[in-house]
PDB file of C-alpha atoms in Angstrom:
ATOM      1  CA  MET A   1      60.872  34.891 -15.459  1.00 57.00           C
ATOM      2  CA  LYS A   2      62.306  35.468 -12.051  1.00 59.00           C
ATOM      3  CA  LEU A   3      59.790  36.329  -9.628  1.00 61.00           C
ATOM      4  CA  GLY A   4      61.727  38.754  -7.676  1.00 73.00           C
ATOM      5  CA  ARG A   5      61.573  40.945 -10.828  1.00 80.00           C
ATOM      6  CA  MET A   6      57.835  41.476 -10.030  1.00 86.00           C
ATOM      7  CA  ARG A   7      57.848  44.044  -7.598  1.00 90.00           C
ATOM      8  CA  ASP A   8      55.415  46.752  -9.128  1.00 94.00           C
ATOM      9  CA  LEU A   9      52.054  46.223  -7.562  1.00 95.00           C
ATOM     10  CA  VAL A  10      49.590  47.354 -10.648  1.00 97.00           C
ATOM     11  CA  SER A  11      45.710  47.687 -10.491  1.00 97.00           C
ATOM     12  CA  ILE A  12      44.062  45.521 -13.380  1.00 97.00           C
ATOM     13  CA  GLN A  13      40.921  47.804 -14.597  1.00 96.00           C
ATOM     14  CA  TYR A  14      38.202  47.140 -17.133  1.00 96.00           C
ATOM     15  CA  GLN A  15      35.548  49.622 -18.851  1.00 94.00           C
ATOM     16  CA  LYS A  16      32.124  49.382 -17.143  1.00 94.00           C
ATOM     17  CA  LYS A  17      29.371  50.838 -19.231  1.00 92.00           C
ATOM     18  CA  THR A  18      26.192  52.173 -17.601  1.00 91.00           C
ATOM     19  CA  THR A  19      23.149  53.511 -18.972  1.00 90.00           C
ATOM     20  CA  THR A  20      22.242  56.872 -17.417  1.00 87.00           C
ATOM     21  CA  GLU A  21      18.488  57.765 -16.605  1.00 87.00           C
ATOM     22  CA  ASP A  22      18.306  60.009 -19.874  1.00 89.00           C
ATOM     23  CA  GLY A  23      19.437  56.918 -22.097  1.00 86.00           C
ATOM     24  CA  GLY A  24      23.237  58.103 -22.252  1.00 90.00           C
ATOM     25  CA  THR A  25      26.085  56.103 -21.640  1.00 91.00           C
ATOM     26  CA  THR A  26      28.916  56.551 -19.052  1.00 92.00           C
ATOM     27  CA  ILE A  27      32.245  54.746 -18.906  1.00 91.00           C
ATOM     28  CA  ASP A  28      33.722  54.017 -15.546  1.00 94.00           C
ATOM     29  CA  TRP A  29      37.105  52.217 -14.979  1.00 95.00           C
ATOM     30  CA  VAL A  30      36.534  49.313 -12.622  1.00 96.00           C
ATOM     31  CA  GLU A  31      39.253  47.498 -10.534  1.00 96.00           C
ATOM     32  CA  SER A  32      39.005  43.710 -11.231  1.00 95.00           C
ATOM     33  CA  ALA A  33      42.324  42.829  -9.261  1.00 96.00           C
ATOM     34  CA  LYS A  34      45.702  43.826  -8.083  1.00 97.00           C
ATOM     35  CA  ALA A  35      49.036  41.828  -9.156  1.00 96.00           C
ATOM     36  CA  TYR A  36      52.617  42.251  -9.176  1.00 95.00           C
ATOM     37  CA  ALA A  37      54.336  42.712 -12.489  1.00 96.00           C
ATOM     38  CA  TYR A  38      57.727  43.653 -14.105  1.00 95.00           C
ATOM     39  CA  ILE A  39      57.509  47.010 -16.276  1.00 94.00           C
ATOM     40  CA  LYS A  40      60.439  47.591 -18.801  1.00 91.00           C
ATOM     41  CA  PRO A  41      60.410  50.734 -21.148  1.00 87.00           C
ATOM     42  CA  ARG A  42      60.895  49.987 -24.661  1.00 85.00           C
ATOM     43  CA  SER A  43      60.313  53.090 -26.271  1.00 71.00           C
ATOM     44  CA  GLY A  44      59.482  56.622 -26.635  1.00 64.00           C
ATOM     45  CA  LEU A  45      57.780  59.305 -28.880  1.00 62.00           C
ATOM     46  CA  GLU A  46      56.564  62.494 -29.090  1.00 57.00           C
ATOM     47  CA  GLN A  47      54.256  63.730 -31.377  1.00 57.00           C
ATOM     48  CA  PHE A  48      52.021  67.062 -32.361  1.00 54.00           C
ATOM     49  CA  VAL A  49      48.561  66.217 -32.477  1.00 54.00           C
ATOM     50  CA  GLY A  50      45.389  68.644 -32.351  1.00 60.00           C
ATOM     51  CA  MET A  51      47.735  71.434 -31.305  1.00 62.00           C
ATOM     52  CA  GLN A  52      49.184  69.576 -28.422  1.00 61.00           C
ATOM     53  CA  ILE A  53      52.080  67.422 -27.858  1.00 58.00           C
ATOM     54  CA  GLN A  54      51.354  64.345 -26.481  1.00 58.00           C
ATOM     55  CA  ASP A  55      54.003  61.780 -25.339  1.00 60.00           C
ATOM     56  CA  LYS A  56      53.408  57.825 -26.064  1.00 68.00           C
ATOM     57  CA  ILE A  57      55.945  55.351 -24.421  1.00 68.00           C
ATOM     58  CA  THR A  58      55.574  51.845 -24.753  1.00 86.00           C
ATOM     59  CA  HIS A  59      56.366  48.913 -22.151  1.00 90.00           C
ATOM     60  CA  ASP A  60      56.878  45.547 -21.956  1.00 93.00           C
ATOM     61  CA  ILE A  61      55.109  44.041 -18.750  1.00 95.00           C
ATOM     62  CA  ARG A  62      55.541  40.546 -17.624  1.00 95.00           C
ATOM     63  CA  MET A  63      53.121  39.063 -14.968  1.00 95.00           C
ATOM     64  CA  ARG A  64      51.700  35.627 -13.871  1.00 94.00           C
ATOM     65  CA  PHE A  65      48.864  34.446 -16.436  1.00 95.00           C
ATOM     66  CA  ARG A  66      45.612  35.914 -15.480  1.00 93.00           C
ATOM     67  CA  THR A  67      42.333  35.556 -17.538  1.00 92.00           C
ATOM     68  CA  ASP A  68      41.214  39.189 -17.144  1.00 91.00           C
ATOM     69  CA  LEU A  69      44.477  40.663 -19.202  1.00 94.00           C
ATOM     70  CA  VAL A  70      43.017  41.688 -22.326  1.00 94.00           C
ATOM     71  CA  PRO A  71      43.398  44.373 -24.758  1.00 93.00           C
ATOM     72  CA  HIS A  72      41.577  47.668 -24.031  1.00 90.00           C
ATOM     73  CA  ASN A  73      41.913  46.819 -20.214  1.00 94.00           C
ATOM     74  CA  LYS A  74      44.390  49.064 -18.161  1.00 95.00           C
ATOM     75  CA  LEU A  75      46.815  48.841 -15.534  1.00 96.00           C
ATOM     76  CA  VAL A  76      47.589  51.326 -13.076  1.00 96.00           C
ATOM     77  CA  LEU A  77      50.793  51.637 -10.659  1.00 95.00           C
ATOM     78  CA  THR A  78      50.745  54.130  -8.045  1.00 94.00           C
ATOM     79  CA  GLU A  79      53.911  54.876  -6.360  1.00 90.00           C
ATOM     80  CA  GLY A  80      53.575  57.814  -3.793  1.00 89.00           C
ATOM     81  CA  GLN A  81      52.132  60.540  -5.223  1.00 93.00           C
ATOM     82  CA  THR A  82      52.797  59.460  -8.760  1.00 92.00           C
ATOM     83  CA  THR A  83      50.040  57.167 -10.647  1.00 93.00           C
ATOM     84  CA  ARG A  84      50.911  55.674 -13.918  1.00 93.00           C
ATOM     85  CA  THR A  85      48.296  54.384 -16.416  1.00 94.00           C
ATOM     86  CA  PHE A  86      49.422  51.726 -19.036  1.00 94.00           C
ATOM     87  CA  GLN A  87      46.844  50.860 -22.067  1.00 94.00           C
ATOM     88  CA  ILE A  88      46.996  47.249 -22.884  1.00 94.00           C
ATOM     89  CA  ARG A  89      47.439  46.485 -26.524  1.00 92.00           C
ATOM     90  CA  ALA A  90      48.489  42.978 -26.599  1.00 92.00           C
ATOM     91  CA  VAL A  91      48.813  40.124 -24.352  1.00 95.00           C
ATOM     92  CA  LEU A  92      50.890  37.274 -25.201  1.00 93.00           C
ATOM     93  CA  ASN A  93      50.748  33.706 -23.163  1.00 94.00           C
ATOM     94  CA  GLN A  94      54.333  32.460 -22.902  1.00 88.00           C
ATOM     95  CA  GLU A  95      54.749  29.415 -24.474  1.00 87.00           C
ATOM     96  CA  GLU A  96      51.057  28.555 -24.159  1.00 90.00           C
ATOM     97  CA  ARG A  97      51.529  27.349 -20.685  1.00 91.00           C
ATOM     98  CA  ASP A  98      49.312  29.715 -18.740  1.00 92.00           C
ATOM     99  CA  LYS A  99      52.124  30.604 -16.286  1.00 93.00           C
ATOM    100  CA  PHE A 100      53.195  34.035 -17.458  1.00 94.00           C
ATOM    101  CA  VAL A 101      52.109  36.771 -19.953  1.00 95.00           C
ATOM    102  CA  ARG A 102      53.968  39.109 -21.663  1.00 94.00           C
ATOM    103  CA  ILE A 103      51.997  42.666 -22.259  1.00 95.00           C
ATOM    104  CA  PHE A 104      52.811  45.171 -24.659  1.00 93.00           C
ATOM    105  CA  ALA A 105      51.504  48.631 -23.276  1.00 93.00           C
ATOM    106  CA  GLU A 106      51.211  51.996 -23.996  1.00 91.00           C
ATOM    107  CA  GLU A 107      51.627  54.809 -21.382  1.00 87.00           C
ATOM    108  CA  GLY A 108      50.363  58.445 -21.867  1.00 74.00           C
ATOM    109  CA  VAL A 109      48.002  57.661 -24.873  1.00 69.00           C
ATOM    110  CA  ALA A 110      43.995  58.306 -24.674  1.00 62.00           C
ATOM    111  CA  VAL A 111      41.852  55.584 -23.868  1.00 60.00           C
TER     112      VAL A 111
END
């Protein structure tokens, strides 16, 4: 992987559950770090769910190895006025050498 391709600065976020005073639970997304990534779209799909059209786009994302990149976390990319959210589905440690990871993520899906 050429480091020059990693030019998108993303926020790595995880879910934090908190108990409210009345015993309920709230879920907040908390940023754990920012890192550079290479984001490449792989496929797209438009489907009709619950009387609405939903887009689902899958991406192949490459980053330096990090232990906080796990499924169910998300990556947030902000470019000017546009914010894109990528839900992490799988993380592969390339060559098991703890140098780079390949992330399979979906954009435009419910968390």
